[in-house]
mmCIF file of C-alpha atoms in Angstrom:
data_model
loop_
_atom_site.group_PDB
_atom_site.id
_atom_site.type_symbol
_atom_site.label_atom_id
_atom_site.label_comp_id
_atom_site.label_asym_id
_atom_site.label_seq_id
_atom_site.Cartn_x
_atom_site.Cartn_y
_atom_site.Cartn_z
ATOM 1 C CA UNK A 1 72.578 84.354 93.136
ATOM 2 C CA UNK A 2 74.814 85.324 96.057
ATOM 3 C CA UNK A 3 76.263 88.700 96.182
ATOM 4 C CA UNK A 4 80.108 88.775 96.394
ATOM 5 C CA UNK A 5 81.133 90.713 99.564
ATOM 6 C CA UNK A 6 84.549 91.717 100.401
ATOM 7 C CA UNK A 7 85.797 89.982 103.543
ATOM 8 C CA UNK A 8 86.749 92.226 106.158
ATOM 9 C CA UNK A 9 89.265 90.886 108.793
ATOM 10 C CA UNK A 10 89.231 92.355 112.298
ATOM 11 C CA UNK A 11 91.680 90.929 114.808
ATOM 12 C CA UNK A 12 90.105 91.428 118.312
ATOM 13 C CA UNK A 13 90.381 90.016 121.777
ATOM 14 C CA UNK A 14 89.583 90.539 125.384
ATOM 15 C CA UNK A 15 85.872 90.096 125.906
ATOM 16 C CA UNK A 16 84.933 87.231 128.165
ATOM 17 C CA UNK A 17 81.636 85.340 128.798
ATOM 18 C CA UNK A 18 80.822 83.069 131.452
ATOM 19 C CA UNK A 19 82.583 79.909 131.854
ATOM 20 C CA UNK A 20 82.902 77.572 128.944
ATOM 21 C CA UNK A 21 83.888 74.070 129.661
ATOM 22 C CA UNK A 22 83.309 70.639 128.790
ATOM 23 C CA UNK A 23 79.757 70.903 130.446
ATOM 24 C CA UNK A 24 78.967 74.122 128.814
ATOM 25 C CA UNK A 25 76.291 73.987 126.206
ATOM 26 C CA UNK A 26 78.618 76.180 124.351
ATOM 27 C CA UNK A 27 80.875 73.462 123.956
ATOM 28 C CA UNK A 28 79.948 70.569 121.653
ATOM 29 C CA UNK A 29 80.699 67.106 122.977
ATOM 30 C CA UNK A 30 79.882 63.485 121.518
ATOM 31 C CA UNK A 31 79.673 64.605 117.994
ATOM 32 C CA UNK A 32 78.909 61.902 115.584
ATOM 33 C CA UNK A 33 81.694 60.516 113.411
ATOM 34 C CA UNK A 34 81.971 61.911 110.144
ATOM 35 C CA UNK A 35 81.224 60.268 106.682
ATOM 36 C CA UNK A 36 80.453 61.196 103.171
ATOM 37 C CA UNK A 37 78.348 62.422 101.684
ATOM 38 C CA UNK A 38 78.606 65.680 103.593
ATOM 39 C CA UNK A 39 74.827 66.852 104.256
ATOM 40 C CA UNK A 40 74.211 70.583 105.075
ATOM 41 C CA UNK A 41 71.579 71.402 107.615
ATOM 42 C CA UNK A 42 69.419 74.433 108.701
ATOM 43 C CA UNK A 43 68.715 73.665 112.349
ATOM 44 C CA UNK A 44 70.095 76.562 114.453
ATOM 45 C CA UNK A 45 71.574 75.710 117.659
ATOM 46 C CA UNK A 46 69.799 77.516 120.651
ATOM 47 C CA UNK A 47 72.466 76.809 123.004
ATOM 48 C CA UNK A 48 75.160 79.222 121.878
ATOM 49 C CA UNK A 49 73.987 82.658 123.212
ATOM 50 C CA UNK A 50 76.998 82.817 125.602
ATOM 51 C CA UNK A 51 79.507 82.581 122.574
ATOM 52 C CA UNK A 52 77.427 85.186 120.479
ATOM 53 C CA UNK A 53 77.486 87.687 123.199
ATOM 54 C CA UNK A 54 81.348 87.320 123.334
ATOM 55 C CA UNK A 55 81.559 87.579 119.586
ATOM 56 C CA UNK A 56 79.304 90.873 119.204
ATOM 57 C CA UNK A 57 80.413 92.174 122.536
ATOM 58 C CA UNK A 58 76.803 91.987 124.030
ATOM 59 C CA UNK A 59 76.133 92.527 127.774
ATOM 60 C CA UNK A 60 75.202 89.644 129.937
ATOM 61 C CA UNK A 61 71.457 88.426 129.301
ATOM 62 C CA UNK A 62 71.263 90.450 126.188
ATOM 63 C CA UNK A 63 69.022 88.669 123.546
ATOM 64 C CA UNK A 64 71.272 86.582 120.916
ATOM 65 C CA UNK A 65 70.988 89.186 118.021
ATOM 66 C CA UNK A 66 73.332 92.168 117.081
ATOM 67 C CA UNK A 67 72.913 94.950 114.447
ATOM 68 C CA UNK A 68 75.797 96.051 112.404
ATOM 69 C CA UNK A 69 76.046 98.960 109.716
ATOM 70 C CA UNK A 70 78.473 97.781 107.006
ATOM 71 C CA UNK A 71 78.974 99.754 103.756
ATOM 72 C CA UNK A 72 75.965 101.973 104.770
ATOM 73 C CA UNK A 73 73.628 98.947 104.925
ATOM 74 C CA UNK A 74 72.040 97.488 107.999
ATOM 75 C CA UNK A 75 72.316 94.043 108.849
ATOM 76 C CA UNK A 76 70.930 91.880 111.950
ATOM 77 C CA UNK A 77 73.135 88.857 113.059
ATOM 78 C CA UNK A 78 71.959 85.926 114.842
ATOM 79 C CA UNK A 79 73.789 82.855 115.995
ATOM 80 C CA UNK A 80 73.431 79.415 114.275
ATOM 81 C CA UNK A 81 76.040 77.107 114.785
ATOM 82 C CA UNK A 82 79.500 76.498 116.512
ATOM 83 C CA UNK A 83 82.310 74.076 116.178
ATOM 84 C CA UNK A 84 85.070 73.417 118.459
ATOM 85 C CA UNK A 85 88.475 72.800 117.040
ATOM 86 C CA UNK A 86 91.275 70.664 118.858
ATOM 87 C CA UNK A 87 92.935 73.478 120.461
ATOM 88 C CA UNK A 88 89.800 74.516 122.032
ATOM 89 C CA UNK A 89 88.951 77.433 119.695
ATOM 90 C CA UNK A 90 85.355 77.633 118.952
ATOM 91 C CA UNK A 91 84.350 78.585 115.436
ATOM 92 C CA UNK A 92 80.889 80.502 115.618
ATOM 93 C CA UNK A 93 78.694 80.868 112.552
ATOM 94 C CA UNK A 94 76.311 83.894 112.595
ATOM 95 C CA UNK A 95 74.034 84.742 109.785
ATOM 96 C CA UNK A 96 73.211 88.571 109.164
ATOM 97 C CA UNK A 97 69.941 89.416 107.423
ATOM 98 C CA UNK A 98 69.906 92.736 105.183
ATOM 99 C CA UNK A 99 67.249 95.244 106.012
ATOM 100 C CA UNK A 100 65.241 96.348 102.975
ATOM 101 C CA UNK A 101 66.910 94.028 100.671
ATOM 102 C CA UNK A 102 66.323 93.726 96.835
ATOM 103 C CA UNK A 103 65.447 90.319 95.509
ATOM 104 C CA UNK A 104 69.196 89.874 94.160
ATOM 105 C CA UNK A 105 70.792 91.023 97.235
ATOM 106 C CA UNK A 106 72.357 88.770 99.884
ATOM 107 C CA UNK A 107 72.866 89.084 103.540
ATOM 108 C CA UNK A 108 76.272 88.304 105.310
ATOM 109 C CA UNK A 109 77.850 85.739 107.100
ATOM 110 C CA UNK A 110 79.943 86.310 110.186
ATOM 111 C CA UNK A 111 82.586 83.949 111.513
ATOM 112 C CA UNK A 112 84.393 84.342 114.930
ATOM 113 C CA UNK A 113 87.267 82.385 116.560
ATOM 114 C CA UNK A 114 86.658 82.291 120.367
ATOM 115 C CA UNK A 115 89.042 80.643 122.633
ATOM 116 C CA UNK A 116 87.736 78.352 125.561
ATOM 117 C CA UNK A 117 89.297 79.195 128.870
ATOM 118 C CA UNK A 118 88.203 78.257 132.358
ATOM 119 C CA UNK A 119 86.996 82.103 132.685
ATOM 120 C CA UNK A 120 84.655 81.733 129.558
ATOM 121 C CA UNK A 121 85.049 82.503 125.887
ATOM 122 C CA UNK A 122 87.660 84.961 124.851
ATOM 123 C CA UNK A 123 87.387 86.655 121.305
ATOM 124 C CA UNK A 124 90.176 85.770 118.866
ATOM 125 C CA UNK A 125 88.846 87.310 115.549
ATOM 126 C CA UNK A 126 86.130 88.351 113.566
ATOM 127 C CA UNK A 127 85.675 87.861 109.649
ATOM 128 C CA UNK A 128 82.502 89.296 107.856
ATOM 129 C CA UNK A 129 81.479 88.504 104.244
ATOM 130 C CA UNK A 130 82.661 84.628 103.908
ATOM 131 C CA UNK A 131 80.851 81.911 102.575
ATOM 132 C CA UNK A 132 77.412 81.512 100.510
ATOM 133 C CA UNK A 133 74.313 83.664 101.043
ATOM 134 C CA UNK A 134 70.871 83.785 99.787
ATOM 135 C CA UNK A 135 68.723 86.265 98.034
ATOM 136 C CA UNK A 136 66.095 88.600 99.498
ATOM 137 C CA UNK A 137 68.798 89.795 102.224
ATOM 138 C CA UNK A 138 69.377 86.327 103.708
ATOM 139 C CA UNK A 139 72.685 85.050 105.070
ATOM 140 C CA UNK A 140 73.627 81.307 104.518
ATOM 141 C CA UNK A 141 70.432 78.910 104.590
ATOM 142 C CA UNK A 142 72.378 75.725 105.399
ATOM 143 C CA UNK A 143 75.715 74.933 106.582
ATOM 144 C CA UNK A 144 77.934 72.031 107.960
ATOM 145 C CA UNK A 145 81.522 71.751 109.408
ATOM 146 C CA UNK A 146 83.535 68.911 108.102
ATOM 147 C CA UNK A 147 87.206 67.589 108.858
ATOM 148 C CA UNK A 148 87.197 65.296 105.403
ATOM 149 C CA UNK A 149 88.593 68.045 103.127
ATOM 150 C CA UNK A 150 91.966 68.696 104.533
ATOM 151 C CA UNK A 151 94.190 69.016 107.418
ATOM 152 C CA UNK A 152 92.073 71.863 108.604
ATOM 153 C CA UNK A 153 88.416 71.685 109.313
ATOM 154 C CA UNK A 154 86.248 73.286 106.756
ATOM 155 C CA UNK A 155 82.864 75.030 106.924
ATOM 156 C CA UNK A 156 80.311 74.534 104.030
ATOM 157 C CA UNK A 157 77.496 77.144 103.677
ATOM 158 C CA UNK A 158 74.946 77.361 101.000
ATOM 159 C CA UNK A 159 72.355 79.756 99.758
ATOM 160 C CA UNK A 160 70.417 80.453 96.671
ATOM 161 C CA UNK A 161 67.207 82.006 95.039
ATOM 162 C CA UNK A 162 64.423 81.366 92.725
ATOM 163 C CA UNK A 163 64.157 83.389 89.432
ATOM 164 C CA UNK A 164 60.880 83.183 87.501
ATOM 165 C CA UNK A 165 60.038 79.561 88.624
ATOM 166 C CA UNK A 166 63.833 78.527 88.353
ATOM 167 C CA UNK A 167 65.670 77.838 91.670
ATOM 168 C CA UNK A 168 69.546 77.642 92.047
ATOM 169 C CA UNK A 169 71.700 77.117 95.015
ATOM 170 C CA UNK A 170 75.377 77.589 95.387
ATOM 171 C CA UNK A 171 77.515 76.089 98.324
ATOM 172 C CA UNK A 172 80.985 77.762 99.409
ATOM 173 C CA UNK A 173 83.846 75.724 100.806
ATOM 174 C CA UNK A 174 85.584 77.888 103.612
ATOM 175 C CA UNK A 175 89.030 76.617 104.963
ATOM 176 C CA UNK A 176 89.215 77.217 108.867
ATOM 177 C CA UNK A 177 92.591 77.963 108.907
ATOM 178 C CA UNK A 178 94.622 78.985 112.206
ATOM 179 C CA UNK A 179 95.187 82.540 111.231
ATOM 180 C CA UNK A 180 91.554 82.750 109.981
ATOM 181 C CA UNK A 181 88.941 81.425 107.707
ATOM 182 C CA UNK A 182 89.834 81.515 103.706
ATOM 183 C CA UNK A 183 87.106 80.968 101.142
ATOM 184 C CA UNK A 184 88.459 78.281 98.827
ATOM 185 C CA UNK A 185 85.802 78.004 96.136
ATOM 186 C CA UNK A 186 82.233 76.962 95.280
ATOM 187 C CA UNK A 187 79.895 74.541 93.578
ATOM 188 C CA UNK A 188 76.370 74.481 92.492
ATOM 189 C CA UNK A 189 74.555 72.250 95.360
ATOM 190 C CA UNK A 190 70.897 72.552 93.707
ATOM 191 C CA UNK A 191 68.764 73.407 90.584
ATOM 192 C CA UNK A 192 65.203 73.016 90.183
ATOM 193 C CA UNK A 193 63.191 74.303 87.095
ATOM 194 C CA UNK A 194 59.707 73.854 85.667
ATOM 195 C CA UNK A 195 57.500 76.378 87.390
ATOM 196 C CA UNK A 196 58.071 78.944 84.937
ATOM 197 C CA UNK A 197 56.654 79.488 81.532
ATOM 198 C CA UNK A 198 58.135 77.266 78.965
ATOM 199 C CA UNK A 199 60.651 75.756 81.379
ATOM 200 C CA UNK A 200 61.828 72.220 81.073
ATOM 201 C CA UNK A 201 61.079 70.280 84.394
ATOM 202 C CA UNK A 202 64.202 69.100 86.005
ATOM 203 C CA UNK A 203 65.930 68.906 89.443
ATOM 204 C CA UNK A 204 69.338 68.316 90.699
ATOM 205 C CA UNK A 205 70.949 68.031 94.260
ATOM 206 C CA UNK A 206 74.734 67.866 94.827
ATOM 207 C CA UNK A 207 76.695 66.799 97.878
ATOM 208 C CA UNK A 208 80.407 66.389 98.502
ATOM 209 C CA UNK A 209 80.594 62.662 98.417
ATOM 210 C CA UNK A 210 84.543 62.015 98.319
ATOM 211 C CA UNK A 211 87.726 63.903 98.875
ATOM 212 C CA UNK A 212 91.490 63.751 98.481
ATOM 213 C CA UNK A 213 92.317 66.061 101.553
ATOM 214 C CA UNK A 214 93.840 69.334 100.482
ATOM 215 C CA UNK A 215 93.889 68.238 96.790
ATOM 216 C CA UNK A 216 90.445 67.557 95.457
ATOM 217 C CA UNK A 217 86.727 66.827 96.091
ATOM 218 C CA UNK A 218 84.097 65.303 94.167
ATOM 219 C CA UNK A 219 80.307 66.472 94.125
ATOM 220 C CA UNK A 220 77.753 63.706 93.436
ATOM 221 C CA UNK A 221 74.549 64.892 91.873
ATOM 222 C CA UNK A 222 71.074 63.037 91.980
ATOM 223 C CA UNK A 223 67.780 64.101 90.268
ATOM 224 C CA UNK A 224 66.691 64.152 86.875
ATOM 225 C CA UNK A 225 70.105 62.283 86.003
ATOM 226 C CA UNK A 226 73.050 61.154 88.155
ATOM 227 C CA UNK A 227 76.611 62.258 87.588
ATOM 228 C CA UNK A 228 79.725 63.507 89.426
ATOM 229 C CA UNK A 229 82.160 66.527 89.114
ATOM 230 C CA UNK A 230 85.444 66.861 90.394
ATOM 231 C CA UNK A 231 87.071 70.145 91.997
ATOM 232 C CA UNK A 232 90.801 70.403 92.229
ATOM 233 C CA UNK A 233 92.617 72.923 94.350
ATOM 234 C CA UNK A 234 94.734 75.164 92.100
ATOM 235 C CA UNK A 235 96.386 78.570 93.321
ATOM 236 C CA UNK A 236 94.465 78.258 96.534
ATOM 237 C CA UNK A 237 91.032 77.774 95.009
ATOM 238 C CA UNK A 238 89.007 74.621 94.262
ATOM 239 C CA UNK A 239 88.182 74.579 90.408
ATOM 240 C CA UNK A 240 85.730 72.480 88.438
ATOM 241 C CA UNK A 241 87.436 69.898 85.980
ATOM 242 C CA UNK A 242 85.847 70.049 82.680
ATOM 243 C CA UNK A 243 82.411 71.620 81.898
ATOM 244 C CA UNK A 244 79.692 72.145 84.503
ATOM 245 C CA UNK A 245 76.991 69.653 83.770
ATOM 246 C CA UNK A 246 74.437 71.274 85.981
ATOM 247 C CA UNK A 247 71.931 73.416 83.786
ATOM 248 C CA UNK A 248 71.480 76.984 84.920
ATOM 249 C CA UNK A 249 68.339 79.021 85.046
#
Protein backbone atom coordinates (compact mmCIF):
# COMPACT_ATOMS: atom_id res chain seq x y z
CA UNK A 1 0.00 0.00 0.00
CA UNK A 2 0.97 3.59 -0.26
CA UNK A 3 3.95 4.67 1.73
CA UNK A 4 3.34 7.40 4.26
CA UNK A 5 5.40 10.48 3.47
CA UNK A 6 5.81 13.56 5.62
CA UNK A 7 4.22 16.55 3.86
CA UNK A 8 6.67 19.40 3.32
CA UNK A 9 5.25 22.90 3.11
CA UNK A 10 7.20 25.55 1.26
CA UNK A 11 5.61 28.99 0.90
CA UNK A 12 6.93 30.45 -2.33
CA UNK A 13 5.92 33.20 -4.72
CA UNK A 14 7.07 35.37 -7.54
CA UNK A 15 7.47 33.24 -10.66
CA UNK A 16 5.22 34.29 -13.53
CA UNK A 17 4.19 32.43 -16.67
CA UNK A 18 2.48 33.75 -19.83
CA UNK A 19 -0.97 35.18 -19.33
CA UNK A 20 -3.65 33.04 -17.71
CA UNK A 21 -7.16 34.30 -18.43
CA UNK A 22 -10.63 32.93 -18.92
CA UNK A 23 -9.52 31.94 -22.43
CA UNK A 24 -6.23 30.39 -21.38
CA UNK A 25 -6.25 26.56 -21.57
CA UNK A 26 -4.85 26.57 -18.03
CA UNK A 27 -8.11 28.02 -16.73
CA UNK A 28 -10.96 25.46 -16.61
CA UNK A 29 -14.27 26.82 -17.90
CA UNK A 30 -17.68 25.27 -18.39
CA UNK A 31 -17.16 22.42 -15.93
CA UNK A 32 -20.07 20.00 -15.52
CA UNK A 33 -22.28 20.33 -12.42
CA UNK A 34 -21.21 17.95 -9.67
CA UNK A 35 -23.28 15.02 -8.44
CA UNK A 36 -22.79 11.87 -6.40
CA UNK A 37 -21.19 9.40 -6.67
CA UNK A 38 -17.77 11.03 -6.97
CA UNK A 39 -15.97 9.20 -9.76
CA UNK A 40 -12.19 9.37 -10.06
CA UNK A 41 -10.45 9.44 -13.43
CA UNK A 42 -6.94 8.97 -14.77
CA UNK A 43 -6.99 11.15 -17.88
CA UNK A 44 -4.07 13.58 -17.73
CA UNK A 45 -4.75 17.18 -18.76
CA UNK A 46 -2.43 18.06 -21.64
CA UNK A 47 -3.22 21.81 -21.55
CA UNK A 48 -1.62 22.80 -18.23
CA UNK A 49 2.05 23.12 -19.16
CA UNK A 50 2.12 26.85 -18.33
CA UNK A 51 0.97 26.26 -14.76
CA UNK A 52 3.45 23.40 -14.33
CA UNK A 53 6.40 25.49 -15.53
CA UNK A 54 5.49 28.21 -13.02
CA UNK A 55 5.07 25.68 -10.21
CA UNK A 56 8.46 24.06 -10.75
CA UNK A 57 10.36 27.13 -11.94
CA UNK A 58 10.98 25.87 -15.47
CA UNK A 59 11.91 28.17 -18.37
CA UNK A 60 9.47 29.07 -21.13
CA UNK A 61 9.11 26.26 -23.65
CA UNK A 62 10.58 23.58 -21.37
CA UNK A 63 9.10 20.09 -21.45
CA UNK A 64 6.42 19.57 -18.75
CA UNK A 65 8.58 17.39 -16.50
CA UNK A 66 10.71 18.19 -13.46
CA UNK A 67 13.21 16.20 -11.40
CA UNK A 68 13.44 16.62 -7.63
CA UNK A 69 15.71 14.94 -5.08
CA UNK A 70 13.82 14.38 -1.82
CA UNK A 71 15.32 12.49 1.11
CA UNK A 72 18.16 11.41 -1.20
CA UNK A 73 15.70 9.77 -3.64
CA UNK A 74 15.08 10.99 -7.19
CA UNK A 75 11.53 11.75 -8.35
CA UNK A 76 10.28 12.86 -11.76
CA UNK A 77 7.11 14.97 -11.71
CA UNK A 78 4.56 15.63 -14.45
CA UNK A 79 1.29 17.61 -14.34
CA UNK A 80 -2.01 15.71 -14.43
CA UNK A 81 -4.87 18.01 -13.34
CA UNK A 82 -5.79 21.56 -12.33
CA UNK A 83 -8.81 23.03 -10.56
CA UNK A 84 -9.73 26.71 -10.35
CA UNK A 85 -11.02 27.99 -7.01
CA UNK A 86 -13.51 30.85 -6.68
CA UNK A 87 -10.77 33.37 -5.87
CA UNK A 88 -8.93 32.56 -9.14
CA UNK A 89 -6.40 30.34 -7.37
CA UNK A 90 -5.43 27.37 -9.49
CA UNK A 91 -4.76 24.10 -7.66
CA UNK A 92 -2.29 22.04 -9.68
CA UNK A 93 -1.82 18.31 -9.05
CA UNK A 94 1.41 16.74 -10.28
CA UNK A 95 2.53 13.15 -9.74
CA UNK A 96 6.12 12.16 -9.10
CA UNK A 97 7.49 8.74 -9.99
CA UNK A 98 10.30 7.32 -7.86
CA UNK A 99 13.39 6.12 -9.70
CA UNK A 100 14.56 2.56 -8.98
CA UNK A 101 11.58 1.88 -6.72
CA UNK A 102 10.88 -1.42 -5.01
CA UNK A 103 7.46 -3.04 -5.27
CA UNK A 104 6.16 -1.58 -2.00
CA UNK A 105 7.60 1.92 -2.51
CA UNK A 106 5.28 4.70 -3.59
CA UNK A 107 5.90 7.88 -5.52
CA UNK A 108 4.90 11.37 -4.39
CA UNK A 109 2.18 13.86 -5.23
CA UNK A 110 2.80 17.59 -5.46
CA UNK A 111 0.10 20.22 -4.95
CA UNK A 112 0.72 23.83 -5.95
CA UNK A 113 -1.44 26.89 -5.39
CA UNK A 114 -1.09 29.34 -8.29
CA UNK A 115 -2.73 32.76 -8.42
CA UNK A 116 -4.22 33.76 -11.76
CA UNK A 117 -3.38 37.33 -12.79
CA UNK A 118 -3.40 39.43 -15.99
CA UNK A 119 0.35 38.74 -16.26
CA UNK A 120 0.07 34.98 -15.79
CA UNK A 121 0.25 32.41 -13.02
CA UNK A 122 1.98 33.46 -9.80
CA UNK A 123 3.19 30.70 -7.49
CA UNK A 124 1.68 30.88 -3.99
CA UNK A 125 2.83 27.67 -2.34
CA UNK A 126 4.03 24.10 -2.74
CA UNK A 127 3.13 20.97 -0.77
CA UNK A 128 4.75 17.60 -1.49
CA UNK A 129 3.77 14.26 0.01
CA UNK A 130 -0.02 14.55 0.28
CA UNK A 131 -2.72 12.21 -0.98
CA UNK A 132 -2.65 8.57 -2.04
CA UNK A 133 0.06 6.95 -4.15
CA UNK A 134 0.59 3.64 -5.90
CA UNK A 135 3.25 0.98 -5.58
CA UNK A 136 6.38 0.48 -7.72
CA UNK A 137 7.22 4.18 -7.46
CA UNK A 138 3.95 5.57 -8.80
CA UNK A 139 2.19 8.69 -7.57
CA UNK A 140 -1.60 8.87 -7.56
CA UNK A 141 -3.12 6.75 -10.32
CA UNK A 142 -6.56 8.43 -10.32
CA UNK A 143 -8.01 11.66 -8.97
CA UNK A 144 -10.97 14.03 -8.78
CA UNK A 145 -11.75 17.48 -7.41
CA UNK A 146 -15.04 17.94 -5.55
CA UNK A 147 -16.95 20.70 -3.77
CA UNK A 148 -19.47 18.26 -2.30
CA UNK A 149 -17.61 17.36 0.91
CA UNK A 150 -17.29 20.71 2.66
CA UNK A 151 -17.15 24.49 2.53
CA UNK A 152 -13.69 24.15 0.96
CA UNK A 153 -13.14 22.00 -2.14
CA UNK A 154 -11.49 18.61 -1.80
CA UNK A 155 -9.01 16.64 -3.88
CA UNK A 156 -9.53 12.87 -3.86
CA UNK A 157 -6.55 10.79 -5.00
CA UNK A 158 -6.19 7.02 -5.21
CA UNK A 159 -3.45 4.46 -5.63
CA UNK A 160 -2.74 0.85 -4.80
CA UNK A 161 -0.99 -2.30 -5.84
CA UNK A 162 -1.10 -6.06 -6.34
CA UNK A 163 0.31 -8.63 -3.92
CA UNK A 164 0.42 -12.29 -5.03
CA UNK A 165 -2.74 -11.98 -7.10
CA UNK A 166 -4.67 -9.73 -4.71
CA UNK A 167 -5.18 -6.07 -5.63
CA UNK A 168 -6.18 -3.39 -3.15
CA UNK A 169 -6.46 0.37 -3.52
CA UNK A 170 -6.77 3.29 -1.13
CA UNK A 171 -8.19 6.77 -1.70
CA UNK A 172 -7.22 9.87 0.28
CA UNK A 173 -9.40 12.94 0.84
CA UNK A 174 -7.43 16.21 0.94
CA UNK A 175 -9.11 19.47 1.92
CA UNK A 176 -8.00 22.42 -0.21
CA UNK A 177 -8.01 24.97 2.60
CA UNK A 178 -7.09 28.63 1.87
CA UNK A 179 -3.81 28.31 3.80
CA UNK A 180 -2.87 25.05 2.10
CA UNK A 181 -4.06 21.48 1.49
CA UNK A 182 -4.61 19.12 4.45
CA UNK A 183 -5.05 15.33 4.31
CA UNK A 184 -8.28 14.48 6.15
CA UNK A 185 -8.31 10.70 5.93
CA UNK A 186 -8.56 7.73 3.58
CA UNK A 187 -10.76 4.78 2.65
CA UNK A 188 -10.43 1.57 0.65
CA UNK A 189 -11.73 2.29 -2.85
CA UNK A 190 -11.13 -1.10 -4.44
CA UNK A 191 -10.25 -4.73 -3.77
CA UNK A 192 -9.96 -7.76 -6.04
CA UNK A 193 -8.69 -11.26 -5.31
CA UNK A 194 -8.77 -14.72 -6.83
CA UNK A 195 -5.69 -14.74 -9.05
CA UNK A 196 -3.45 -16.16 -6.33
CA UNK A 197 -3.21 -19.73 -5.09
CA UNK A 198 -6.05 -20.59 -2.71
CA UNK A 199 -7.62 -17.12 -2.86
CA UNK A 200 -11.36 -16.52 -2.76
CA UNK A 201 -12.58 -14.80 -5.91
CA UNK A 202 -14.17 -11.49 -4.94
CA UNK A 203 -14.24 -7.88 -6.08
CA UNK A 204 -15.32 -4.55 -4.58
CA UNK A 205 -15.38 -0.95 -5.80
CA UNK A 206 -16.12 1.98 -3.51
CA UNK A 207 -17.21 5.53 -4.36
CA UNK A 208 -18.25 8.46 -2.17
CA UNK A 209 -22.03 8.42 -2.64
CA UNK A 210 -23.26 10.97 -0.09
CA UNK A 211 -21.97 13.56 2.37
CA UNK A 212 -22.96 15.91 5.14
CA UNK A 213 -20.52 18.74 4.37
CA UNK A 214 -17.67 19.08 6.88
CA UNK A 215 -19.21 16.34 9.05
CA UNK A 216 -19.31 12.97 7.29
CA UNK A 217 -19.35 11.10 4.00
CA UNK A 218 -20.62 7.69 2.90
CA UNK A 219 -18.80 5.23 0.64
CA UNK A 220 -21.04 2.86 -1.33
CA UNK A 221 -19.51 -0.45 -2.42
CA UNK A 222 -20.57 -2.64 -5.32
CA UNK A 223 -19.23 -5.97 -6.53
CA UNK A 224 -19.39 -9.34 -4.81
CA UNK A 225 -21.91 -7.74 -2.46
CA UNK A 226 -23.22 -4.23 -1.92
CA UNK A 227 -22.95 -2.23 1.30
CA UNK A 228 -22.18 1.26 2.62
CA UNK A 229 -19.69 2.60 5.14
CA UNK A 230 -19.78 5.96 6.89
CA UNK A 231 -16.78 8.14 7.76
CA UNK A 232 -17.19 10.87 10.39
CA UNK A 233 -14.93 13.89 10.88
CA UNK A 234 -13.33 13.68 14.32
CA UNK A 235 -10.35 15.73 15.51
CA UNK A 236 -9.59 16.84 11.96
CA UNK A 237 -9.69 13.35 10.40
CA UNK A 238 -12.44 11.28 8.80
CA UNK A 239 -12.72 7.98 10.68
CA UNK A 240 -14.66 4.84 9.77
CA UNK A 241 -17.75 4.15 11.86
CA UNK A 242 -17.69 0.49 12.91
CA UNK A 243 -15.70 -2.38 11.43
CA UNK A 244 -14.30 -2.26 7.89
CA UNK A 245 -16.37 -4.63 5.74
CA UNK A 246 -13.93 -4.62 2.81
CA UNK A 247 -11.75 -7.76 2.93
CA UNK A 248 -7.99 -7.29 3.00
CA UNK A 249 -5.39 -9.15 0.99
